[in-house]
Coordinates of C-alpha atoms and ligand atoms in Angstrom, one line a residue:
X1 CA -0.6 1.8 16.6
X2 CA -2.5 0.5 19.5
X3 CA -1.3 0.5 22.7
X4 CA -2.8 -0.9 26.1
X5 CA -2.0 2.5 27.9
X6 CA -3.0 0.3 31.7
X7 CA 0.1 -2.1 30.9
X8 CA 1.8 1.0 29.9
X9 CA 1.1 2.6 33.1
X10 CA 2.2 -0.8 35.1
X11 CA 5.0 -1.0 33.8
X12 CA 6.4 2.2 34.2
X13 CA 5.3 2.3 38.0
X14 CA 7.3 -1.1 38.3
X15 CA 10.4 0.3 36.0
X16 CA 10.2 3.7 38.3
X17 CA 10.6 1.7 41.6
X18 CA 13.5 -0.4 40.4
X19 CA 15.2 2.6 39.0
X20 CA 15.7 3.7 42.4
X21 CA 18.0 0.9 43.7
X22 CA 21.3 1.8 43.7
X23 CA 22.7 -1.7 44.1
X24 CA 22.5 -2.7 40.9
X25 CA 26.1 -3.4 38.4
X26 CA 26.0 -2.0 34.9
X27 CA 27.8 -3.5 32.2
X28 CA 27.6 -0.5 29.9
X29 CA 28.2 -2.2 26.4
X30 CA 31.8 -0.5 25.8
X31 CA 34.6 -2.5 24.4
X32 CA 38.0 -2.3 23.0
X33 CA 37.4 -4.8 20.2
X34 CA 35.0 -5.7 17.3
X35 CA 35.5 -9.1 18.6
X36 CA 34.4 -8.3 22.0
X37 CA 31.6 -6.1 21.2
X38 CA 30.3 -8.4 18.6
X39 CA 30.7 -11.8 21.1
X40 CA 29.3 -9.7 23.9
X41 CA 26.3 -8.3 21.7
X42 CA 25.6 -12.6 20.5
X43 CA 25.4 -13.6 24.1
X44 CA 23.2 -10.8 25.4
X45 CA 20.8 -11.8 22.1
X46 CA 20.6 -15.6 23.2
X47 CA 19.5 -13.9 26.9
X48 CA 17.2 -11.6 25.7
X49 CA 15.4 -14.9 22.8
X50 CA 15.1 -16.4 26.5
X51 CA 12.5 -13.7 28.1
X52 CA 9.0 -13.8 27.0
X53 CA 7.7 -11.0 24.8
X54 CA 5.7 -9.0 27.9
X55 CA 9.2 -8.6 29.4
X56 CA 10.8 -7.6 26.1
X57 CA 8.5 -4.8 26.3
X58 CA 9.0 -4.2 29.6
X59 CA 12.9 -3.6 28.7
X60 CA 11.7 -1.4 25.4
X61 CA 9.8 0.5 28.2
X62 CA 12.0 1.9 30.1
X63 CA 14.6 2.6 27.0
X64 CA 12.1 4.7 26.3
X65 CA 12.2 6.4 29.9
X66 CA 15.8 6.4 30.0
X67 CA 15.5 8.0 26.6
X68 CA 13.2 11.2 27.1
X69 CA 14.7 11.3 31.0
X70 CA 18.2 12.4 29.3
X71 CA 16.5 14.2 26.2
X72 CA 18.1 17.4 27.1
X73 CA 22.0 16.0 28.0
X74 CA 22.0 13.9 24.9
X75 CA 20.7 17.3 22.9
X76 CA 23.3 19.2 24.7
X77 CA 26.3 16.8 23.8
X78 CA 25.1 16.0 20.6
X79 CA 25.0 20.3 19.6
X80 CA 28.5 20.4 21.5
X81 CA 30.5 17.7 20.0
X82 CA 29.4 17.4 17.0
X83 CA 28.6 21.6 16.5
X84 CA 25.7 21.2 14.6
X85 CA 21.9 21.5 15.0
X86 CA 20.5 23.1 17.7
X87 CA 19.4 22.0 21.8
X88 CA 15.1 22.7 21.8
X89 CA 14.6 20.5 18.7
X90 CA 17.3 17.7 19.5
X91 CA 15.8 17.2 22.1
X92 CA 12.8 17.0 20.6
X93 CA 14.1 14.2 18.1
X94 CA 15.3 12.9 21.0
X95 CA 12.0 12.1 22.7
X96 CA 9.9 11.6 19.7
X97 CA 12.2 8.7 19.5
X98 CA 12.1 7.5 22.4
X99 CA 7.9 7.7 22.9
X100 CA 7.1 6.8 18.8
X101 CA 9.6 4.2 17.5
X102 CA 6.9 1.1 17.6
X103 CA 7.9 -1.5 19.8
X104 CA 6.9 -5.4 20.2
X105 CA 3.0 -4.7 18.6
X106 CA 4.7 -4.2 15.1
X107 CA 5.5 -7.7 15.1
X108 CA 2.5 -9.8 13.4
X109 CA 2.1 -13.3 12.3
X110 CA 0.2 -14.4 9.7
X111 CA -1.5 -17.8 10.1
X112 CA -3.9 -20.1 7.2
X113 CA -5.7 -23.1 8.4
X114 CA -7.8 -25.6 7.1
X115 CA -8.2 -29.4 6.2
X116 CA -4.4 -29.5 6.4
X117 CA -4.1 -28.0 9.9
X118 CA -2.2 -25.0 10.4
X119 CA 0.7 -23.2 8.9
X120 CA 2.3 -19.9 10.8
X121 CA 4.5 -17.5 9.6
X122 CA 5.8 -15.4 12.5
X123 CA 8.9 -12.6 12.8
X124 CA 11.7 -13.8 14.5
X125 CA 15.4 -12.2 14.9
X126 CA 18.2 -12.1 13.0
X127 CA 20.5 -11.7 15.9
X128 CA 23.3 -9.5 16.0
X129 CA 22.9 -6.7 13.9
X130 CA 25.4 -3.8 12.9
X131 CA 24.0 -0.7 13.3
X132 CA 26.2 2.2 11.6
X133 CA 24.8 6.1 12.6
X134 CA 25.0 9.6 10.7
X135 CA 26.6 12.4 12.7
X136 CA 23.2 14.7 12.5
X137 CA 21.5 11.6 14.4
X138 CA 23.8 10.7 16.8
X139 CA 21.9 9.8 20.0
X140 CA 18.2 9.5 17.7
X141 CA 19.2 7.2 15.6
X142 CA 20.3 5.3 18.9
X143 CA 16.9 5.3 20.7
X144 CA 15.5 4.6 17.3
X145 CA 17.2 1.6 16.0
X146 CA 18.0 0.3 19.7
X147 CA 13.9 0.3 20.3
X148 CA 13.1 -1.3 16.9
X149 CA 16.0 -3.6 16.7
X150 CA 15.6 -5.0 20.4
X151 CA 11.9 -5.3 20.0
X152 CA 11.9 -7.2 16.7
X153 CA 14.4 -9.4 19.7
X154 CA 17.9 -8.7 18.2
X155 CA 20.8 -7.5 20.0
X156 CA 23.0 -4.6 18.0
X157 CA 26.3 -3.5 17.9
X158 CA 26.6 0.3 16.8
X159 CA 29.4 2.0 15.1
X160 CA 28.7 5.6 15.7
X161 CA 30.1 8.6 13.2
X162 CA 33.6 9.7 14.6
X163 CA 32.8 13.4 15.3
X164 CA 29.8 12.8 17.4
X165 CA 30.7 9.0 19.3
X166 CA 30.6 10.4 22.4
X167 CA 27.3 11.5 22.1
X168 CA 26.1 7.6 20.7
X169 CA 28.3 6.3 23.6
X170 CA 26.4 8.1 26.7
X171 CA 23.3 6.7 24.6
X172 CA 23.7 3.5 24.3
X173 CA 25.0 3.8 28.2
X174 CA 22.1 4.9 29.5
X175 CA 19.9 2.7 27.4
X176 CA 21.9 -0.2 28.6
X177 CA 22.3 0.6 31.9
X178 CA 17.7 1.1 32.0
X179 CA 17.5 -2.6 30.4
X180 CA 19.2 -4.0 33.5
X181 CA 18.0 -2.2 36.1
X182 CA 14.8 -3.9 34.6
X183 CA 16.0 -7.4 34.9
X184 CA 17.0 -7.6 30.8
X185 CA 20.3 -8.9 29.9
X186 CA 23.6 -7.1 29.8
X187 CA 24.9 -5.8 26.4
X188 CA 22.3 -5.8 24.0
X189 CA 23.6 -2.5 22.9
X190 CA 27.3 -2.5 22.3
X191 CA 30.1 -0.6 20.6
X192 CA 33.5 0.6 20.9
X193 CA 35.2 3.2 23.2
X194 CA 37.1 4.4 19.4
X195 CA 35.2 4.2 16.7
X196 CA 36.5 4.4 13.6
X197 CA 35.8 3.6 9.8
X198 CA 38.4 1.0 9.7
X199 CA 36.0 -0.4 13.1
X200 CA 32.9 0.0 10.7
X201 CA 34.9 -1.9 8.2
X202 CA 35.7 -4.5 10.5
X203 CA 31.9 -5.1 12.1
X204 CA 30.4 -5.0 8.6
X205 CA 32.9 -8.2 7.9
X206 CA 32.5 -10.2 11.0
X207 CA 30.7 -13.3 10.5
X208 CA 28.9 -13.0 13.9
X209 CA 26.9 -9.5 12.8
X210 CA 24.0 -11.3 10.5
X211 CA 22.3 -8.1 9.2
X212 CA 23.8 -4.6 8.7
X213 CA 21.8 -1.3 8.9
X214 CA 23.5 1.8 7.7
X215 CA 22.0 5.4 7.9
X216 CA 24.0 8.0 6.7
X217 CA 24.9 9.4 2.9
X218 CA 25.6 7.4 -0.2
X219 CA 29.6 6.0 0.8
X220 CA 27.8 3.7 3.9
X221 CA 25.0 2.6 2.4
X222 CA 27.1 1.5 -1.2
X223 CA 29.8 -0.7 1.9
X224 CA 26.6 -2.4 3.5
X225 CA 24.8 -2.9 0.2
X226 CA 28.4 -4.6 -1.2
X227 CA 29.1 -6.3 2.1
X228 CA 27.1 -9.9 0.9
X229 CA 24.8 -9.6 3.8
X230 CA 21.3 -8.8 4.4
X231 CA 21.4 -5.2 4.5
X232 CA 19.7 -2.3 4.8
X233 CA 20.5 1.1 3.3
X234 CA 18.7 4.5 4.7
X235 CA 21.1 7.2 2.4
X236 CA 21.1 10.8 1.6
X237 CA 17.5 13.1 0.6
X238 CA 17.5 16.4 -1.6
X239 CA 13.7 16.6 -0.5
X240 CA 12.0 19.6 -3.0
X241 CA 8.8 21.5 -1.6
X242 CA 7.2 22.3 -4.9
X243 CA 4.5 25.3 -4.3
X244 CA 1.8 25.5 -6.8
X245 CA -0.9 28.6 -7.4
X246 CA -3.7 26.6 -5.4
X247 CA -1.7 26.6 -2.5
X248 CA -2.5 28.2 1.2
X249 CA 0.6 30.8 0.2
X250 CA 0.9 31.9 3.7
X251 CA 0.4 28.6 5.4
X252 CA 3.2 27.3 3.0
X253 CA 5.4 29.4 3.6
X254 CA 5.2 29.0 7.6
X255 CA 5.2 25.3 6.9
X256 CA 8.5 25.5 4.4
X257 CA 10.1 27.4 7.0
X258 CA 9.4 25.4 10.2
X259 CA 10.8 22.3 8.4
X260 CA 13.1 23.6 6.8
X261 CA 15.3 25.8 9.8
X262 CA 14.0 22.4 12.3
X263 CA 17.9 21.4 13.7
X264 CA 19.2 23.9 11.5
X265 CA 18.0 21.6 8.5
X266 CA 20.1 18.7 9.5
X267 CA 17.1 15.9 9.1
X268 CA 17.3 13.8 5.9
X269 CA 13.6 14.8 5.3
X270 CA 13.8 18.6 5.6
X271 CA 13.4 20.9 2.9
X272 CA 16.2 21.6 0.6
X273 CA 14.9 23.6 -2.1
X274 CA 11.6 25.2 -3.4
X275 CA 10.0 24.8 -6.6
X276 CA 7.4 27.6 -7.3
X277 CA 4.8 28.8 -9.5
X278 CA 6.1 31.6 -10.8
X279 CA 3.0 33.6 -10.5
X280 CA 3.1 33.3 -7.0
X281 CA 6.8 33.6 -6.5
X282 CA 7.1 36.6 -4.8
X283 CA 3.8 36.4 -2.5
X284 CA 5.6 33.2 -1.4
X285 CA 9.0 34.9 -0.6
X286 CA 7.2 37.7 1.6
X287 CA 5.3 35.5 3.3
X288 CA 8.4 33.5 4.0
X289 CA 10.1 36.8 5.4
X290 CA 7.7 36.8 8.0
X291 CA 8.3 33.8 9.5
X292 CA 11.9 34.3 9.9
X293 CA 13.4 34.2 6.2
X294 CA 16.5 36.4 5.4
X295 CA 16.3 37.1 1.9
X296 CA 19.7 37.4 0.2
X297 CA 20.0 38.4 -3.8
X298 CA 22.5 39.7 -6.1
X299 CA 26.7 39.4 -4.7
X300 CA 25.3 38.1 -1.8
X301 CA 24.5 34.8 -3.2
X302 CA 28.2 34.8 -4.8
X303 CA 29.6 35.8 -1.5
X304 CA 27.6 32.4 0.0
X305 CA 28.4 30.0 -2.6
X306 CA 32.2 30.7 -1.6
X307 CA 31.7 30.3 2.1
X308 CA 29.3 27.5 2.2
X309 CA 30.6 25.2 -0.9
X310 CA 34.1 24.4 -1.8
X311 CA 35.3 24.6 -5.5
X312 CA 37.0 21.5 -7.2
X313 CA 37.7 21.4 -10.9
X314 CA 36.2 18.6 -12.8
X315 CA 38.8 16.3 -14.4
X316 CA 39.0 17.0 -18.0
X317 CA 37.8 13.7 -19.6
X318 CA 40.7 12.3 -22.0
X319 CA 40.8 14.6 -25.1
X320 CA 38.0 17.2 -24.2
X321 CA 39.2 20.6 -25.4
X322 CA 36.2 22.2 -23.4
X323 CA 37.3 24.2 -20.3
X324 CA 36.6 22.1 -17.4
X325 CA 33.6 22.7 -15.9
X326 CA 33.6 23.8 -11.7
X327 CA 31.4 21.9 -9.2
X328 CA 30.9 22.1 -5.8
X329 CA 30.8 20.1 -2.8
X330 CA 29.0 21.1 0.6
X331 CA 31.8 22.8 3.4
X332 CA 31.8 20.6 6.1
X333 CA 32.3 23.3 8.8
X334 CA 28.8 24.9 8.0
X335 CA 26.9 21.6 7.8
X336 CA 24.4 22.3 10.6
X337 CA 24.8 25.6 11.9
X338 CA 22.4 28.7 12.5
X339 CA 21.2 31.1 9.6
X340 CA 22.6 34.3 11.5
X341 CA 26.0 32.2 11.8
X342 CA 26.1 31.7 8.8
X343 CA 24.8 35.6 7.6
X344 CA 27.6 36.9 9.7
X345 CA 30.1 35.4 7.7
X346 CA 28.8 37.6 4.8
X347 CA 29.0 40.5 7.2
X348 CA 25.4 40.3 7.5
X349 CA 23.9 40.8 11.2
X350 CA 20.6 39.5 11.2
X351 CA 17.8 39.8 13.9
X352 CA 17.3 37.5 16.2
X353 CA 14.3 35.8 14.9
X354 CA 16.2 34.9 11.6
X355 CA 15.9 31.3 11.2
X356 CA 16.4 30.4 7.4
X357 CA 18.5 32.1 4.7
X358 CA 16.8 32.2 1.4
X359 CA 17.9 33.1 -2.0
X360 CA 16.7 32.8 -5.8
X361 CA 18.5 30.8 -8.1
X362 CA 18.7 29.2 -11.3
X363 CA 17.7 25.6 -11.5
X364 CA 21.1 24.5 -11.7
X365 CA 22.9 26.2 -9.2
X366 CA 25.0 24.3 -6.5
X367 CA 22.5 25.5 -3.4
X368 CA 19.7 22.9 -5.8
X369 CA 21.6 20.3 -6.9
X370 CA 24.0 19.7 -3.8
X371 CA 22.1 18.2 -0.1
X372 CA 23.5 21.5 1.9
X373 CA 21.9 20.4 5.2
X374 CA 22.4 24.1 6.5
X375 CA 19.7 27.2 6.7
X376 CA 19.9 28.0 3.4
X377 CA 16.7 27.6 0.5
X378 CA 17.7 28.5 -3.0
X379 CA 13.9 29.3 -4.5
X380 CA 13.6 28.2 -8.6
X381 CA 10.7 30.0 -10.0
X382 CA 8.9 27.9 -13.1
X383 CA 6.7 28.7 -15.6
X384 CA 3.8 26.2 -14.3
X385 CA 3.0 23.0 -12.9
X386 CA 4.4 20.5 -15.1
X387 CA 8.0 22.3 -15.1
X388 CA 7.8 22.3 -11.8
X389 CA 7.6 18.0 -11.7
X390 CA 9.9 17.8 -13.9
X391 CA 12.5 19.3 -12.1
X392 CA 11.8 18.5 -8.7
X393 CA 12.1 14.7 -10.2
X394 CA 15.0 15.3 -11.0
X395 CA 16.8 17.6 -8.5
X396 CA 15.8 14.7 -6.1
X397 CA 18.8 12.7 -8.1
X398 CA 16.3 9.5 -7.8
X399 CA 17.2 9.0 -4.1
X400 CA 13.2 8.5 -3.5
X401 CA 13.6 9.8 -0.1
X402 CA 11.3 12.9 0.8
X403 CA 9.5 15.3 -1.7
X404 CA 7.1 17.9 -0.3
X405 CA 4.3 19.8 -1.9
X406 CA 1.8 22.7 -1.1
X407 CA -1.2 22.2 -3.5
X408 CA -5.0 22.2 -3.2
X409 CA -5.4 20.7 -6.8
X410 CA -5.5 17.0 -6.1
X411 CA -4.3 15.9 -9.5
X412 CA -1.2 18.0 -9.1
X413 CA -0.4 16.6 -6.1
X414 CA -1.1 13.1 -7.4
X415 CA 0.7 13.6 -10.2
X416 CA 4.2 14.7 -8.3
X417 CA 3.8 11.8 -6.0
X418 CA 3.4 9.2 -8.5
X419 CA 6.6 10.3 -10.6
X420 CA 8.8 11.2 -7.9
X421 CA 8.5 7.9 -6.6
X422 CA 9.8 9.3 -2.7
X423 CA 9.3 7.0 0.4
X424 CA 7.8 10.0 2.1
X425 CA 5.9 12.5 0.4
X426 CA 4.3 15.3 2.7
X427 CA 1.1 17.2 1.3
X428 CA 0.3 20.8 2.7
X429 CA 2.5 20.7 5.9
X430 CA 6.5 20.6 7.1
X431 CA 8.4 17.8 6.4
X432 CA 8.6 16.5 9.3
X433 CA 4.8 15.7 9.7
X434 CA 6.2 12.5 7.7
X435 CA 8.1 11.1 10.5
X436 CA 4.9 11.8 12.7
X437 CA 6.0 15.2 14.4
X438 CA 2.2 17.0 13.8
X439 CA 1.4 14.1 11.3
X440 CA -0.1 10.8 11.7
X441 CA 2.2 7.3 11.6
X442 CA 5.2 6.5 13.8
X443 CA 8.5 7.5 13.7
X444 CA 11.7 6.8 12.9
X445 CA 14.9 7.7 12.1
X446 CA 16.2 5.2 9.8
X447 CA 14.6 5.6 6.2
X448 CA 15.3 3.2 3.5
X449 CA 14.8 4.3 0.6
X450 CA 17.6 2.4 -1.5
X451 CA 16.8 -1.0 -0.1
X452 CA 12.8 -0.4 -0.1
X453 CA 12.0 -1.0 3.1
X454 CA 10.8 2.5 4.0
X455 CA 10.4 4.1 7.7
X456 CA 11.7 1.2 9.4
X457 CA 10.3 -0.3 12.4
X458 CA 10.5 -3.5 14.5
X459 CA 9.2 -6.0 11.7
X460 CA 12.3 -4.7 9.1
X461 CA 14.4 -6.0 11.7
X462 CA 13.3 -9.7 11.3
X463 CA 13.2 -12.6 9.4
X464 CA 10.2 -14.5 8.4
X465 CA 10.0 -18.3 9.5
X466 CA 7.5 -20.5 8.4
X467 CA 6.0 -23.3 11.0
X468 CA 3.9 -25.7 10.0
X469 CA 1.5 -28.4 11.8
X470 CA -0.6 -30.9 9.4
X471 CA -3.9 -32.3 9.8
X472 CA -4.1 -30.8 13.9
X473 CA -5.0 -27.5 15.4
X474 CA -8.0 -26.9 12.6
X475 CA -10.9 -26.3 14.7
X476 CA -13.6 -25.7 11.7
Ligands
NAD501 P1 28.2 9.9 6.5 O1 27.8 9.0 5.3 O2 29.4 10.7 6.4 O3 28.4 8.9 7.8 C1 27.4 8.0 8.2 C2 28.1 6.9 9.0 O4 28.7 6.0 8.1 C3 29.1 7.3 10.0 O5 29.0 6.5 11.1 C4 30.4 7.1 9.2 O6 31.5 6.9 10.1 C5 30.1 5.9 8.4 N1 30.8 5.8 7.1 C6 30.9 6.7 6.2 N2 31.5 6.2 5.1 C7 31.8 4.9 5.4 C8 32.4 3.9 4.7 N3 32.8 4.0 3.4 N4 32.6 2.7 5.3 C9 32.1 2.5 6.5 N5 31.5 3.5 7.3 C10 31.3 4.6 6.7 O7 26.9 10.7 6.8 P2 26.7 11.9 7.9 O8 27.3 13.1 7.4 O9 27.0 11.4 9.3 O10 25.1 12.0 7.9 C11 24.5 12.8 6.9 C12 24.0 12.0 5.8 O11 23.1 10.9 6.2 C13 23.1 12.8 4.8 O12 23.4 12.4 3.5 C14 21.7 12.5 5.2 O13 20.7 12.7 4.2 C15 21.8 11.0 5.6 N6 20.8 10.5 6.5 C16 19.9 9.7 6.1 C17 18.9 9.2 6.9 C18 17.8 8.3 6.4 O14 17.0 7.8 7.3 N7 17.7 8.0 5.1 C19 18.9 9.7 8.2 C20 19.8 10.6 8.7 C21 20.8 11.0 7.8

């Protein structure tokens, strides 16, 4: 991504000075009703096809000042409301957001000319778009989809997760009230002062919203998918980091744990499980204890399971005789929180530099096949490399979201990518180098893996029109 740092520079001087008038009214983008925030959201999109592109910028701009200015309250609300994750790397999603979310230089046009003039295609809105947002994201996925979806010249109603809308409220506040200190139009972000499901429901029917963008786990991104609109789905990950003998066994380690413990493992992308030679199995575990894994074996893992999971009995199907078999789901009230939180509720005290729980387990176990999106990384040992595909394949239950791998063999690493078939797939580094935190690219927080469009950025937000002039504007 290039980007003209002097017009940069300009236009933050001019945004700076016109931040400090106090004269200015804010419309903040609230409303009572789906109606209202869906008419409100239409008009503010007619305003904003209106301005020229510089000035569309211009309003991107200072969303993202606005953005990393209230990095750390947004962090802070977002750890306090919702209780998960943790403040230092919030607000670090928060600003990465904010300062690598592409704006209006993702949109491109493609143009042919030649004895029959010239034909353009170029990336135009869509125009209101309903934007629903994951509880681990609340104020990221804001920033993000707000600066890709205005850019690309849309306006967006949101419909926040319940437990953490006041967090996506104060966002989309803030971001509204930068645009018009900047001259851009009212309500280009807009949602509702309650939101609910039934609200989600609601938006995803109303014929004003023409595109829905859902990011969150498998139940959204099935209702947008099944709504009869363009849609796009960014759903749940179960990203493996497979460890092979070629590896930099320290490095990975270090590298496993940073992603992994980063917001107490709430990203989609971060590391859920490890998949390791087992020749180098317990080099990789002590290295791992070094940089701030707890290893727990034995009872202890029992005693986890019942804390961290809750038991349900699988229905018997009709006429089975076998005993029904248990299976676990993820407990809600742990989704998020820190390893020695967690470790105390085993009557374990940890030290203070204790940042990830591990544990080994069989392939199978619940820690593997379940998304925990807490501290905690169950360790399957295999015999070599090609087990060690094969199940990462399919612990990933075919979401093709994020797979990670430490290898110095080229052809191993090759050959995971090309059969796990993930969106992102990180070689020899944290997870998330693949959202462009210590890795090249852009970012974003709105991965769409079940509808193919990948990291999304301005351009997934648009629709192609074709414009054609014959036999003029051919110069050759
Ligand atoms: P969630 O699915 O519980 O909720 C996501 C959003 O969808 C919320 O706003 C919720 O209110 C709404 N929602 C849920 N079910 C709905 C339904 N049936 N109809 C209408 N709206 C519905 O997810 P969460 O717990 O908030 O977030 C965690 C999940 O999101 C994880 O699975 C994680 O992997 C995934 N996630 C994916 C990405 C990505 O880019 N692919 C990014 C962040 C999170």
């Amino acid at each position: 991504m290039v980007i003209d740092q002097t017009l940069v520079a300009k236009i933050t001087a001019e945004i700076l000075a016109v931040m400090e008038r106090q004269d200015i009214t804010v419309n903040d983008g609230i409303f009572t009703t789906v109606d209202q925030a869906v008419a409100a959201a239409s008009t503010a999109q007619k305003q904003l096809a209106a301005l020229s592109i510089e000035k569309r910028e211009c309003l991107i701009q200072a969303m993202r000042i606005a953005a990393c200015e209230n990095a750390e309250l947004l962090a802070k609300m977002a750890v306090e409301e919702s209780g998960m994750g943790n403040v230092d790397d919030k607000i670090l999603k928060n600003k990465v957001a904010a300062q690598k979310t592409p704006g209006t230089e993702d949109l491109k046009t493609d143009a042919w000319s030649g004895d029959h003039g010239l034909t353009l295609i170029e990336m135009g809105p869509y125009g209101v778009i309903g934007a629903i947002t994951p509880t681990t994201n609340p104020s990221e996925t804001v920033i993000c989809n707000g600066i890709g979806m205005i850019a690309a010249g849309n306006a967006v109603m949101f419909s926040p997760h319940p437990k953490a809308k006041e967090t996506s409220i104060k966002t989309i506040r803030l971001l509204n009230e930068a645009i018009i200190k900047v001259g851009g139009p009212a309500n280009l972000l807009t949602t509702l002062a309650d939101t609910t499901i039934d609200a989600a429901n609601e938006m995803m029917k109303h014929p004003g919203v023409n595109m829905l963008v859902a990011t969150g786990g498998p139940g959204v991104v099935k209702a947008v998918m099944s709504s009869g609109k363009k849609a796009i789905g960014a759903g749940a990950g179960n990203p493996p980091a497979v460890v092979d003998e070629t590896a930099d066994i320290e490095k990975a380690a270090r590298d496993i744990i940073a992603g992994c413990s980063f917001d107490n493992n709430l990203p989609c992308i971060a590391e859920k499980e490890v998949i390791v030679v087992g020749s180098i199995a317990d080099k990789l575990m002590a290295y791992m204890q070094k940089y701030g894994a707890y290893l727990i074996s034995g009872s202890q893992i029992d005693e986890l399971l019942q804390v961290i999971m809750t038991e349900q009995e699988e229905l018997k199907a009709a006429g089975c005789t076998e005993k029904p078999k248990k299976i676990y789901g993820i407990n809600k009230d742990y989704v998020g929180k820190d390893a020695r939180y967690i470790l105390a509720k085993i009557g374990i005290n940890a030290s203070a530099e204790t940042k990830v729980i591990i544990c080994e387990t069989s392939e199978d176990h619940p820690f593997v096949v379940e998304e925990l999106m807490m501290p905690v990384l169950p360790i399957v040992q295999v015999k070599d490399i090609d087990t060690a595909i094969k199940l990462a394949v399919k612990v990933e239950h075919g979401n093709r979201h994020t797979a990670i791998m430490h290898s110095k063999n080229v052809d191993n690493l090759t050959r995971l990518a090309k059969a796990i078939e993930t969106t992102i797939f990180v070689k020899n580094a944290p997870s998330f180098a693949g959202i462009g935190v210590g890795g090249e690219g852009f970012t974003t927080f709105t991965i769409a893996g079940p509808t193919g469009e990948g990291l999304t950025s301005p351009r997934s937000f648009t629709r192609q029109r074709r414009c054609v002039l014959v036999d003029a504007f051919s110069i050759v």
